[in-house]
mmCIF file with all atom_site columns, C-alpha atoms in Angstrom:
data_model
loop_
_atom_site.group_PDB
_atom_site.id
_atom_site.type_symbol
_atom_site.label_atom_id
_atom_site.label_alt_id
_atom_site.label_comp_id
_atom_site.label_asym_id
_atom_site.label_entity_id
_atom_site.label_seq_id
_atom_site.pdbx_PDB_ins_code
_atom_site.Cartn_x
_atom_site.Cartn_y
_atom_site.Cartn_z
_atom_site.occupancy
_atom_site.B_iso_or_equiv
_atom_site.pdbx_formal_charge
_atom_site.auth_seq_id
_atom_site.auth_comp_id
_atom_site.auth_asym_id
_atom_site.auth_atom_id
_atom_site.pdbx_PDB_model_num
ATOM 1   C CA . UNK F 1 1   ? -52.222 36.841 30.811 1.00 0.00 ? 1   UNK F CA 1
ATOM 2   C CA . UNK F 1 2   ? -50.233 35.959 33.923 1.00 0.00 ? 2   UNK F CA 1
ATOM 3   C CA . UNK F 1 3   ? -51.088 37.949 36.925 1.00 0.00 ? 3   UNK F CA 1
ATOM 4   C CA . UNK F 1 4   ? -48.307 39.949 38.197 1.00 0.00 ? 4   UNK F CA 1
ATOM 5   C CA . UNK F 1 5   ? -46.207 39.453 41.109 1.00 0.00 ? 5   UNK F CA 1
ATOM 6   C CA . UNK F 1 6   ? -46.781 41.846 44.118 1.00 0.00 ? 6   UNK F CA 1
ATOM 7   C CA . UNK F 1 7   ? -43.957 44.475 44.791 1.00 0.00 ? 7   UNK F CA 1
ATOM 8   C CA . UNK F 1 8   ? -44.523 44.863 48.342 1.00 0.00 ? 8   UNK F CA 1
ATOM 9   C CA . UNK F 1 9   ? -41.974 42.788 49.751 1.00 0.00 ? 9   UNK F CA 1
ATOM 10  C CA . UNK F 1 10  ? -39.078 44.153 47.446 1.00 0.00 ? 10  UNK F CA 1
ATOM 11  C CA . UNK F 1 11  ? -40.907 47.681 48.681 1.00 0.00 ? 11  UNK F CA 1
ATOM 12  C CA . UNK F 1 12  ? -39.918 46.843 52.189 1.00 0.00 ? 12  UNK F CA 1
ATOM 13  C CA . UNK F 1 13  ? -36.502 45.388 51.555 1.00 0.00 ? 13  UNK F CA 1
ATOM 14  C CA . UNK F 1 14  ? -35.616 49.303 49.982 1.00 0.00 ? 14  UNK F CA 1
ATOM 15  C CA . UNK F 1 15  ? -37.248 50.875 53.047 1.00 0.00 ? 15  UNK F CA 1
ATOM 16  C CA . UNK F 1 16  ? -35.307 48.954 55.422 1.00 0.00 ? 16  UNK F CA 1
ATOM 17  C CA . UNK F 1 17  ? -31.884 49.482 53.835 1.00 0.00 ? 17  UNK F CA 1
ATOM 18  C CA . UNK F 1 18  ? -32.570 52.849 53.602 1.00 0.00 ? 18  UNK F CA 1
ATOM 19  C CA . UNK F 1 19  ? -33.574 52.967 57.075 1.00 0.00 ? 19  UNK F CA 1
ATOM 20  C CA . UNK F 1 20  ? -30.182 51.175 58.190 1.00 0.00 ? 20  UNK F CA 1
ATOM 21  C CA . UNK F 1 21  ? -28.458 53.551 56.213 1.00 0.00 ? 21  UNK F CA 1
ATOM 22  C CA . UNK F 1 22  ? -30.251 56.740 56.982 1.00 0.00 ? 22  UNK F CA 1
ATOM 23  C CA . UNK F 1 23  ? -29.240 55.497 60.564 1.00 0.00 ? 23  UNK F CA 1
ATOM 24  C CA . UNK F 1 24  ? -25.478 54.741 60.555 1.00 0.00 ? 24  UNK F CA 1
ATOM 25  C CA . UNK F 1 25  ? -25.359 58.314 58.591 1.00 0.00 ? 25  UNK F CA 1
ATOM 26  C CA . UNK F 1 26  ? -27.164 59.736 61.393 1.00 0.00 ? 26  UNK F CA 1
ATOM 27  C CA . UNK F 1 27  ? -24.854 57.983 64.025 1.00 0.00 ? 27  UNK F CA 1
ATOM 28  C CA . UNK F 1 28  ? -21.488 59.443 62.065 1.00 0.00 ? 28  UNK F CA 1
ATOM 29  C CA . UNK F 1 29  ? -22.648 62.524 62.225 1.00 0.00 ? 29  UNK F CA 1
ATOM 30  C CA . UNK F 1 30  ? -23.210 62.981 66.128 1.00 0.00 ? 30  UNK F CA 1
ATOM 31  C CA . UNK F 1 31  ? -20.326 61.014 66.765 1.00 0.00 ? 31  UNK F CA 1
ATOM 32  C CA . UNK F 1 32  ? -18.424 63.394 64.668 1.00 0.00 ? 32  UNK F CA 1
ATOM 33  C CA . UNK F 1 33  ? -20.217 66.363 66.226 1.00 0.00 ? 33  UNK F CA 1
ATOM 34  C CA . UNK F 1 34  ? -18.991 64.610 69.752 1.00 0.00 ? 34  UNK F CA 1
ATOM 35  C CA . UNK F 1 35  ? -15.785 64.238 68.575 1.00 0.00 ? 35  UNK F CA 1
ATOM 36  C CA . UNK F 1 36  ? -14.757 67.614 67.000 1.00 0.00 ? 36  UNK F CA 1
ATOM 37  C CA . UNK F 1 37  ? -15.606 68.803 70.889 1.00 0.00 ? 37  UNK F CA 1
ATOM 38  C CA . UNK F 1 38  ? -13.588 66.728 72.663 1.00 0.00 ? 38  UNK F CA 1
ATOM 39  C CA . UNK F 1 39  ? -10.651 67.274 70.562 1.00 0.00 ? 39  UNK F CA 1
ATOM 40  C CA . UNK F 1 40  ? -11.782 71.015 70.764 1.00 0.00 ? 40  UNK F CA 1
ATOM 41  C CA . UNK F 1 41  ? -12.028 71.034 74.221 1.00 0.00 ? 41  UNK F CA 1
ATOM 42  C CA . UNK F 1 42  ? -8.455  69.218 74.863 1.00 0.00 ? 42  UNK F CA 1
ATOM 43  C CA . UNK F 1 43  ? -6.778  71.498 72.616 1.00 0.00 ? 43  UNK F CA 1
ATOM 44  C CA . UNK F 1 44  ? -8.289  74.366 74.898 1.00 0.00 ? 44  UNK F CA 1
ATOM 45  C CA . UNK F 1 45  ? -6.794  72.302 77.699 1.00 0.00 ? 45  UNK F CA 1
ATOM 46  C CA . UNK F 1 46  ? -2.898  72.571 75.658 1.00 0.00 ? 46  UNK F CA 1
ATOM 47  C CA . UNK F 1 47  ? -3.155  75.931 74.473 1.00 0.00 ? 47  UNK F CA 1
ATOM 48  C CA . UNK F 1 48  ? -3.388  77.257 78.139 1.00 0.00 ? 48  UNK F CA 1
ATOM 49  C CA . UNK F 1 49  ? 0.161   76.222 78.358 1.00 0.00 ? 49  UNK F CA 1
ATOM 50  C CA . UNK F 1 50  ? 1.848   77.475 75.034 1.00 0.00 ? 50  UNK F CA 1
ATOM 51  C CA . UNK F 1 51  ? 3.801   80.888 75.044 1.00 0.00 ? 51  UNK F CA 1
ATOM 52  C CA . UNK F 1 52  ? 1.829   84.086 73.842 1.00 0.00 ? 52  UNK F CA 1
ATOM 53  C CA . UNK F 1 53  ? 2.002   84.258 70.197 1.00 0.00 ? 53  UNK F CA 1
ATOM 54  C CA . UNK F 1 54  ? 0.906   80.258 69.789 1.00 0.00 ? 54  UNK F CA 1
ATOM 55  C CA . UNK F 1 55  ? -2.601  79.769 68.191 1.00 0.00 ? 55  UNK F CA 1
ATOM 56  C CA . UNK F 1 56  ? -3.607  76.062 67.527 1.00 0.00 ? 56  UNK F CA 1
ATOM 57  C CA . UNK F 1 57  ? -6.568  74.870 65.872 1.00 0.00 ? 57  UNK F CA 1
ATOM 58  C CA . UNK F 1 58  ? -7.921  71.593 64.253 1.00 0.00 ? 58  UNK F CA 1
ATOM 59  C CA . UNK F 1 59  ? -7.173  71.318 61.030 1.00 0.00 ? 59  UNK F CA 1
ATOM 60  C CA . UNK F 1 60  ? -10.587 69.738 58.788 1.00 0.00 ? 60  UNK F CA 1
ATOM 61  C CA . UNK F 1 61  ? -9.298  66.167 58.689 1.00 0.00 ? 61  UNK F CA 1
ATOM 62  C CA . UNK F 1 62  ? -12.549 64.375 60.185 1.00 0.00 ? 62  UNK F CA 1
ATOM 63  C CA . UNK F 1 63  ? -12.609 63.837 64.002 1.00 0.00 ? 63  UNK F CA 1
ATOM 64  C CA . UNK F 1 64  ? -13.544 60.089 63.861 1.00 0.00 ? 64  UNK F CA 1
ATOM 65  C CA . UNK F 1 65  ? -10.372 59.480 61.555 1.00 0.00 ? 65  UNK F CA 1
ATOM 66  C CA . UNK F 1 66  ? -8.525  61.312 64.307 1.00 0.00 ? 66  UNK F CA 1
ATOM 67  C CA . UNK F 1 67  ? -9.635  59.141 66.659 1.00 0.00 ? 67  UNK F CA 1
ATOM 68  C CA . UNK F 1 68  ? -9.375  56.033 64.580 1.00 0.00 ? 68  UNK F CA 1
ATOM 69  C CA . UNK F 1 69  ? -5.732  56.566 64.448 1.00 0.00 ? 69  UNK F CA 1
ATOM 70  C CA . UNK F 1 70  ? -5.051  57.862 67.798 1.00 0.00 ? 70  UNK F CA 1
ATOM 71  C CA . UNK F 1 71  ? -3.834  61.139 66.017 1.00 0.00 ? 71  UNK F CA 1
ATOM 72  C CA . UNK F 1 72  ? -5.289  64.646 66.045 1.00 0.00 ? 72  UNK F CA 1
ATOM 73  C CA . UNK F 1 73  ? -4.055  66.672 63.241 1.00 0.00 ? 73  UNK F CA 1
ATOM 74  C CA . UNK F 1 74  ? -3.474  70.752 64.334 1.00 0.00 ? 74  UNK F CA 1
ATOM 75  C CA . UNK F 1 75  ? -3.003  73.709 63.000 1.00 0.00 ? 75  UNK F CA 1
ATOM 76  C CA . UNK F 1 76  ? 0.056   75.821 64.449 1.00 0.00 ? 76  UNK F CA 1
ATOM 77  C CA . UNK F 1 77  ? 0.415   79.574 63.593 1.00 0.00 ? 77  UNK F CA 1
ATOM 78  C CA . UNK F 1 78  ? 3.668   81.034 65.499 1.00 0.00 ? 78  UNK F CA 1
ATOM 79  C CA . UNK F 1 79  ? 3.892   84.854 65.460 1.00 0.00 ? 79  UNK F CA 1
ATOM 80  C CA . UNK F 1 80  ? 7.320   86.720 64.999 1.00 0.00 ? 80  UNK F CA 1
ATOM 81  C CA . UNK F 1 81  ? 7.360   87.838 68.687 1.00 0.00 ? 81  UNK F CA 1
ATOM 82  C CA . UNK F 1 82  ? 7.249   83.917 69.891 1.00 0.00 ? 82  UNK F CA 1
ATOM 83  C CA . UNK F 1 83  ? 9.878   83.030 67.087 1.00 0.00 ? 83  UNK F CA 1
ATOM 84  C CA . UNK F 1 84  ? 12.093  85.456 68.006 1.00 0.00 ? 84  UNK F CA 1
ATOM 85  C CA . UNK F 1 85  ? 11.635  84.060 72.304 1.00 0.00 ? 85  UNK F CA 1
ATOM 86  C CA . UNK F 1 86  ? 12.573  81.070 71.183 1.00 0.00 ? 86  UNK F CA 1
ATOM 87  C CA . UNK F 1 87  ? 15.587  81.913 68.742 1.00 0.00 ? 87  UNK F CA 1
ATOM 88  C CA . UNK F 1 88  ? 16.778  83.887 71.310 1.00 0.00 ? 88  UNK F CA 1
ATOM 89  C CA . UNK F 1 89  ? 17.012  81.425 73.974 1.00 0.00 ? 89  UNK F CA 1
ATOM 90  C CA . UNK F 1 90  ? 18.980  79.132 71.422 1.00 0.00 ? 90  UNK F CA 1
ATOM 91  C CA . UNK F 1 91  ? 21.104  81.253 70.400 1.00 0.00 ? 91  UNK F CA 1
ATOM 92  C CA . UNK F 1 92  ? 21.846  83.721 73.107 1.00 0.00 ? 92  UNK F CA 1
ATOM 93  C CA . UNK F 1 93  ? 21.844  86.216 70.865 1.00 0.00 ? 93  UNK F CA 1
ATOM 94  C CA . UNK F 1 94  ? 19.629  89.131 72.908 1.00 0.00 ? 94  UNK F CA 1
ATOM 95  C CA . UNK F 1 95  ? 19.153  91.663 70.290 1.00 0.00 ? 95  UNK F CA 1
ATOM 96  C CA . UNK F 1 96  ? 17.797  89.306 67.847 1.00 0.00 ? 96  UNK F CA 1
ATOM 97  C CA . UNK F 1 97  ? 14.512  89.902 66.489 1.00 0.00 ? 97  UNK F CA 1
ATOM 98  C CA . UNK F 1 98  ? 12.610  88.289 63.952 1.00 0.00 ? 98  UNK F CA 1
ATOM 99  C CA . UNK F 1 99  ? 10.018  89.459 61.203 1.00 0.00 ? 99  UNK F CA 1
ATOM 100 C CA . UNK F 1 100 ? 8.049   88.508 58.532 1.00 0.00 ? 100 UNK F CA 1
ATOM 101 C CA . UNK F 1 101 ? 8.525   90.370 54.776 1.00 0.00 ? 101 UNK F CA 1
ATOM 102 C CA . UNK F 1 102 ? 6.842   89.318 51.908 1.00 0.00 ? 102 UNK F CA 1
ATOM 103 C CA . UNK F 1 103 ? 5.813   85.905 52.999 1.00 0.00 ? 103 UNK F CA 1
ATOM 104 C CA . UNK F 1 104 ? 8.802   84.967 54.482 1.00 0.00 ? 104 UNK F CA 1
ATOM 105 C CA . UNK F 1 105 ? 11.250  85.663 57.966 1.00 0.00 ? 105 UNK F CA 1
ATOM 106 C CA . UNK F 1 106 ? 13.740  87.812 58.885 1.00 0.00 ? 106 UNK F CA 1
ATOM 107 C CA . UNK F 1 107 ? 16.099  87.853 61.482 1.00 0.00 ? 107 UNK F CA 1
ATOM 108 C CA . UNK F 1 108 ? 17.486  91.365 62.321 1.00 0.00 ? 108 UNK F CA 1
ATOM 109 C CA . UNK F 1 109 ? 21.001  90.510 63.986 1.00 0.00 ? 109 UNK F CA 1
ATOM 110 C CA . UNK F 1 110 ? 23.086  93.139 65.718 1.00 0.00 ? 110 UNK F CA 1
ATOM 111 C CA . UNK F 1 111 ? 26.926  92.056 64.972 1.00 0.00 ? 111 UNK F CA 1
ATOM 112 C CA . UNK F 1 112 ? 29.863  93.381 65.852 1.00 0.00 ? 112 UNK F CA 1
ATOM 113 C CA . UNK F 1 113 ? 31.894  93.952 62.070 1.00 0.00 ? 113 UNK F CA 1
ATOM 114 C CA . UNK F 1 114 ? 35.330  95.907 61.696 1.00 0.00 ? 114 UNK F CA 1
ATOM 115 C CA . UNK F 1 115 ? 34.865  97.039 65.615 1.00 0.00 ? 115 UNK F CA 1
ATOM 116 C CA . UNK F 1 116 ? 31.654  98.578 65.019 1.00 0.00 ? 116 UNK F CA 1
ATOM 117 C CA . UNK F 1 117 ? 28.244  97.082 65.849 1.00 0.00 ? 117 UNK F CA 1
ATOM 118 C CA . UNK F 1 118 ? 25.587  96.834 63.273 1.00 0.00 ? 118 UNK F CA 1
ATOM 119 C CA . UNK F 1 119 ? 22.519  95.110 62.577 1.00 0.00 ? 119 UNK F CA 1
ATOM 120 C CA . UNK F 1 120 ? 22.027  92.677 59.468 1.00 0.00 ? 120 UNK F CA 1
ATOM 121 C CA . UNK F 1 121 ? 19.633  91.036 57.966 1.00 0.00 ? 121 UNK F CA 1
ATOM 122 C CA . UNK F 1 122 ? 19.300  87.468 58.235 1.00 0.00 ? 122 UNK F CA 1
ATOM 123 C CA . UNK F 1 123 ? 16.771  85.704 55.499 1.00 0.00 ? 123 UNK F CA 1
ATOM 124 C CA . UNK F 1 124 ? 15.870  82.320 57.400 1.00 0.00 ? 124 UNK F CA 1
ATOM 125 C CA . UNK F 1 125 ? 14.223  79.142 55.945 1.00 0.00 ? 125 UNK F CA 1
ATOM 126 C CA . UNK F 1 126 ? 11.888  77.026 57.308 1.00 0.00 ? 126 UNK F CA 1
ATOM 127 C CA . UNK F 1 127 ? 11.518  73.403 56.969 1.00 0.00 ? 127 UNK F CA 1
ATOM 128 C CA . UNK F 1 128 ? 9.302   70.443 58.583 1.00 0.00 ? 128 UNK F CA 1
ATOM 129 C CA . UNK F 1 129 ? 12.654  67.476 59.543 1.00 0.00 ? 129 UNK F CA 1
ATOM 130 C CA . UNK F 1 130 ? 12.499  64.727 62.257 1.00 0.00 ? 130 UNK F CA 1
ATOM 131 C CA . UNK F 1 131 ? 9.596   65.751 63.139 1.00 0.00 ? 131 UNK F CA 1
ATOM 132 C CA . UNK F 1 132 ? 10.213  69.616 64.618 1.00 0.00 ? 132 UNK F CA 1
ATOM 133 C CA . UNK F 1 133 ? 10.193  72.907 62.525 1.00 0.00 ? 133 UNK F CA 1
ATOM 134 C CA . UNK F 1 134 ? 13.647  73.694 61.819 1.00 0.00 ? 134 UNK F CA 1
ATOM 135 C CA . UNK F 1 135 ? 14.716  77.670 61.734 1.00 0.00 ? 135 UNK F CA 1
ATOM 136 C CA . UNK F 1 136 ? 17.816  77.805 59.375 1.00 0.00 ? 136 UNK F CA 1
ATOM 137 C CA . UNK F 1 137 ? 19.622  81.207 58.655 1.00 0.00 ? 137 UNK F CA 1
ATOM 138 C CA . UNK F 1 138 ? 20.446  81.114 54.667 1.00 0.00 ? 138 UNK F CA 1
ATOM 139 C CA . UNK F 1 139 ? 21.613  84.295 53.388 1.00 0.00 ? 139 UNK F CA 1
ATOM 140 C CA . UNK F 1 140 ? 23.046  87.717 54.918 1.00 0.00 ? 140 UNK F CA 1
ATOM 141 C CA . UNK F 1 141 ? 22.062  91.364 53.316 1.00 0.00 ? 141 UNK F CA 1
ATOM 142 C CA . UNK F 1 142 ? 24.749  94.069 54.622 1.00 0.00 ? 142 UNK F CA 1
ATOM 143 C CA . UNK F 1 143 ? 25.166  96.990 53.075 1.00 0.00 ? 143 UNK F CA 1
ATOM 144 C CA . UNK F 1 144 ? 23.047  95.855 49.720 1.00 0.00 ? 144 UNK F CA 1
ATOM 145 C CA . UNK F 1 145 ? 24.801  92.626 48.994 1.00 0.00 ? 145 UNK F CA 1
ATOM 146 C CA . UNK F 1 146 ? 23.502  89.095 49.908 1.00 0.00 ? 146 UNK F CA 1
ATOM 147 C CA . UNK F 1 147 ? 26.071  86.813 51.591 1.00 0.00 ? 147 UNK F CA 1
ATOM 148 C CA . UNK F 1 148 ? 25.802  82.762 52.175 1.00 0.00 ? 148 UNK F CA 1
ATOM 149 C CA . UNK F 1 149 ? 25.449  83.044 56.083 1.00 0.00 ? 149 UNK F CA 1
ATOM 150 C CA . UNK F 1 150 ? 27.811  80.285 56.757 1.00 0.00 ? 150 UNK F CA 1
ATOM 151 C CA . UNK F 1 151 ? 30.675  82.025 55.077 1.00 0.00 ? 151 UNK F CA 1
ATOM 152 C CA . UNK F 1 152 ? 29.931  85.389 57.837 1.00 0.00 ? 152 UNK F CA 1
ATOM 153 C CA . UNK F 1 153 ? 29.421  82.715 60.568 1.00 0.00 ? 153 UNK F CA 1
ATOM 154 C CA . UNK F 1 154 ? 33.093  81.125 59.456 1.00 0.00 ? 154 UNK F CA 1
ATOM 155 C CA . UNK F 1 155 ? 34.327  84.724 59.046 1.00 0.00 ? 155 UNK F CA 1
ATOM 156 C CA . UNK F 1 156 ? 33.460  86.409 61.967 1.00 0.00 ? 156 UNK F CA 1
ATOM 157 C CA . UNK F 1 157 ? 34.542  82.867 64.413 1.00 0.00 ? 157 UNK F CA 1
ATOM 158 C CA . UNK F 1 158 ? 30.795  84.076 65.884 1.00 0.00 ? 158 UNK F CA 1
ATOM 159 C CA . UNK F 1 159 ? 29.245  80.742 67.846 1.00 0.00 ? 159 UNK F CA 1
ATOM 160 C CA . UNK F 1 160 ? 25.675  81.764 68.014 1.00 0.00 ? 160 UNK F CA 1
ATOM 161 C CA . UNK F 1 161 ? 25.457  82.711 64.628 1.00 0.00 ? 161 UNK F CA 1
ATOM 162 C CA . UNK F 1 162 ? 26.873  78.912 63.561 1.00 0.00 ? 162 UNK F CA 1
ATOM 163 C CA . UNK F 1 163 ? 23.623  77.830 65.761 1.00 0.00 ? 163 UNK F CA 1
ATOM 164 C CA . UNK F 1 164 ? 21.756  79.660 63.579 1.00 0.00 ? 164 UNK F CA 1
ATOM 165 C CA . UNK F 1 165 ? 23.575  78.198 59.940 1.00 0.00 ? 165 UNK F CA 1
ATOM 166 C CA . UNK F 1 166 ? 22.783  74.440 62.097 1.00 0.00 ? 166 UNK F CA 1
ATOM 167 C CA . UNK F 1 167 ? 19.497  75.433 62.929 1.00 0.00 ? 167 UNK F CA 1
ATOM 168 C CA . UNK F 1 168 ? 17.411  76.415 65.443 1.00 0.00 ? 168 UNK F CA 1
ATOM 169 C CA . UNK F 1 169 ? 14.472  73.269 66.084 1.00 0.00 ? 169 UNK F CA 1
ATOM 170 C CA . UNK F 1 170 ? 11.306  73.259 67.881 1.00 0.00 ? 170 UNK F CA 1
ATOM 171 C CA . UNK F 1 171 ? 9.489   72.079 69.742 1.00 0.00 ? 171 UNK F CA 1
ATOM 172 C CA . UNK F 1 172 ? 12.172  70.458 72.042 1.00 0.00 ? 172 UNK F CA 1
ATOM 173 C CA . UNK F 1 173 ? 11.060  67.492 73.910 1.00 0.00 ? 173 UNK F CA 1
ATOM 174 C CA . UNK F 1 174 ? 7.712   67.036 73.092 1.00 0.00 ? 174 UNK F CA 1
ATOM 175 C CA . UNK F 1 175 ? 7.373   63.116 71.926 1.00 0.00 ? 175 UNK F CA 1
ATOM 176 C CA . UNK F 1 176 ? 3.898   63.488 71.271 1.00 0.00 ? 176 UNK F CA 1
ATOM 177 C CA . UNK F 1 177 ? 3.892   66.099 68.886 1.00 0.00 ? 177 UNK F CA 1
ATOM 178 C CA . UNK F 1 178 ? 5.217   65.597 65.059 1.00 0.00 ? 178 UNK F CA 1
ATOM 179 C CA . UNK F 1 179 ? 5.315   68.655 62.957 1.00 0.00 ? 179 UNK F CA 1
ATOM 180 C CA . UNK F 1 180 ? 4.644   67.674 59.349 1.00 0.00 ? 180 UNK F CA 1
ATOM 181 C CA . UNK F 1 181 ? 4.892   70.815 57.593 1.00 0.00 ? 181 UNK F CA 1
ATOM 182 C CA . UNK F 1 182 ? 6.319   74.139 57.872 1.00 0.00 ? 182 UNK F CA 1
ATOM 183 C CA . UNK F 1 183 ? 5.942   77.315 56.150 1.00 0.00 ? 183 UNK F CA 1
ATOM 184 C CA . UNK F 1 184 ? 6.297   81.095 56.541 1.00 0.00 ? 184 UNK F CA 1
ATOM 185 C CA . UNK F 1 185 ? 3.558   83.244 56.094 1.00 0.00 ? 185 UNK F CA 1
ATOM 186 C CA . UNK F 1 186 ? 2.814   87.332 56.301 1.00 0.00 ? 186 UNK F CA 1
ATOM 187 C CA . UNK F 1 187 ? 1.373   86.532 59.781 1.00 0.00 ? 187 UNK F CA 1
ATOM 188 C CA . UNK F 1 188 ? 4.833   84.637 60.640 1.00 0.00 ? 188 UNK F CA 1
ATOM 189 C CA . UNK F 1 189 ? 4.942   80.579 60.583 1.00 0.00 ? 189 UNK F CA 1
ATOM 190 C CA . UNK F 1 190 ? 2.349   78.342 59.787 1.00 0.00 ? 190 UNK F CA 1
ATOM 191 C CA . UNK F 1 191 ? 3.128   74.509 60.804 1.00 0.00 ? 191 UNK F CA 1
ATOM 192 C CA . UNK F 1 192 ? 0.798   71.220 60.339 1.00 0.00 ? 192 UNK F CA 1
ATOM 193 C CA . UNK F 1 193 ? 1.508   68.761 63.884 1.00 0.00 ? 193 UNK F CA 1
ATOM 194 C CA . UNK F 1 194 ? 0.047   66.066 64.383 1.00 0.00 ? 194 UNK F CA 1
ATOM 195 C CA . UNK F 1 195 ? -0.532  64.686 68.369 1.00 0.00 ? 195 UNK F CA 1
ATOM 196 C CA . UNK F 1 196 ? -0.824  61.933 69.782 1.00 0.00 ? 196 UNK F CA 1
ATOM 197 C CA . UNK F 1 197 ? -4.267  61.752 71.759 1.00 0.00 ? 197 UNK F CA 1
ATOM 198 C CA . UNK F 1 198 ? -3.649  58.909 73.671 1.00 0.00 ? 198 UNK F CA 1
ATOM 199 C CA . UNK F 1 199 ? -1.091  58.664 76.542 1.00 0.00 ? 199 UNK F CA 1
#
C-alpha cells in the first residue's frame, strides 16, 4: 500500500483563491456603495435646477457600469403641470393645459371654431427621437368625433397648433443629456436619459 499524498497544500491553494475572491467581491461592493452616492449626490446637485414638477432618480443599472462608461442612466417623471409650462412656451398657446387619462396625455386647447371659442381635446403621443422626448398632437375629439389633428391645423390656417402636429421637443439644449425612452403614464410622462458624468 502506497502512502497517500498530503492535501494540505491543495488545502491552501482553495483558501487563498477564495480569499482573493472573497476580497475583490468585497471591494465591488463598497465601491458600488461609493458610487451610487456620488451619482446620488450629483443628481441632488441637478435637480435643484429643474422646474417644479421634475423628479429624477437613478435608474438600477449598477453605479460602477455608470462610471465605466462615463454615463449615468436616470429616471425622469414629468408631471402634467411642467408639460403643460413647457408646451405652452412652444407654442404660445396660453390656455393650453395638459392631462393625463387612462395612461396617456391630453391637451385641452381653447380654439376659436365658426367665431366661437371652444376648448378641444387634443390626444398627444409621446416618443423618445434624436435624443429629446418629442410631444406630438395626433388626434382631435370635438363634439364626439375624433379628427387627424393635422387636417384642423390645415383647416383652421392656426400656426401654433401646426407646432403642435411638428412637435413639441425637450429638453432644448442640453448636449449632455440623451433621452432614450419615453412614455406616458397616469402620473404624466415617464422618460429613461442617460447623462454624461464627465465634462
Amino acid at each position: 500500500m502506497t502512502p497517500s499524498t498530503p492535501r494540505r497544500p491543495r488545502r491552501r491553494w482553495i483558501i487563498a483563491a477564495a480569499s482573493v475572491v472573497g476580497g475583490l467581491v468585497l471591494l465591488g461592493v463598497v465601491g458600488e456603495v461609493v458610487l451610487r452616492g456620488a451619482i446620488d449626490s450629483r443628481i441632488e446637485a441637478a435637480a435643484a435646477e429643474l422646474p417644479a414638477g421634475v423628479t429624477v432618480t437613478r435608474d438600477d443599472t449598477p453605479a460602477l457600469w455608470q462610471v465605466a462608461t462615463g454615463q449615468a442612466t436616470l429616471r425622469v417623471e414629468v408631471s402634467p403641470e411642467a408639460l403643460t409650462d413647457t408646451a405652452r412656451s412652444v407654442t404660445q398657446l396660453q390656455g393650453l393645459q395638459v392631462a393625463s387619462e387612462s395612461g396617456g396625455l391630453v391637451a385641452q386647447v381653447p380654439l376659436s371654431i365658426a367665431g366661437r371659442e371652444q376648448s378641444v381635446d387634443v390626444l398627444l403621443s409621446v416618443v423618445a427621437e434624436g435624443g429629446q422626448a418629442v410631444l406630438r398632437a395626433d388626434t382631435v375629439r370635438l363634439a364626439g368625433i375624433t379628427l387627424p389633428m393635422a387636417a384642423v391645423a390645415d383647416q383652421l390656417g392656426n400656426a401654433q397648433l401646426d407646432r403642435l402636429v411638428d412637435g413639441v421637443a425637450f429638453p432644448e439644449g442640453e448636449r449632455q443629456v440623451t433621452i432614450s425612452s419615453a412614455r406616458a403614464t397616469d402620473e404624466g410622462l415617464e422618460l429613461g436619459a442617460e447623462v454624461a458624468m464627465w465634462g
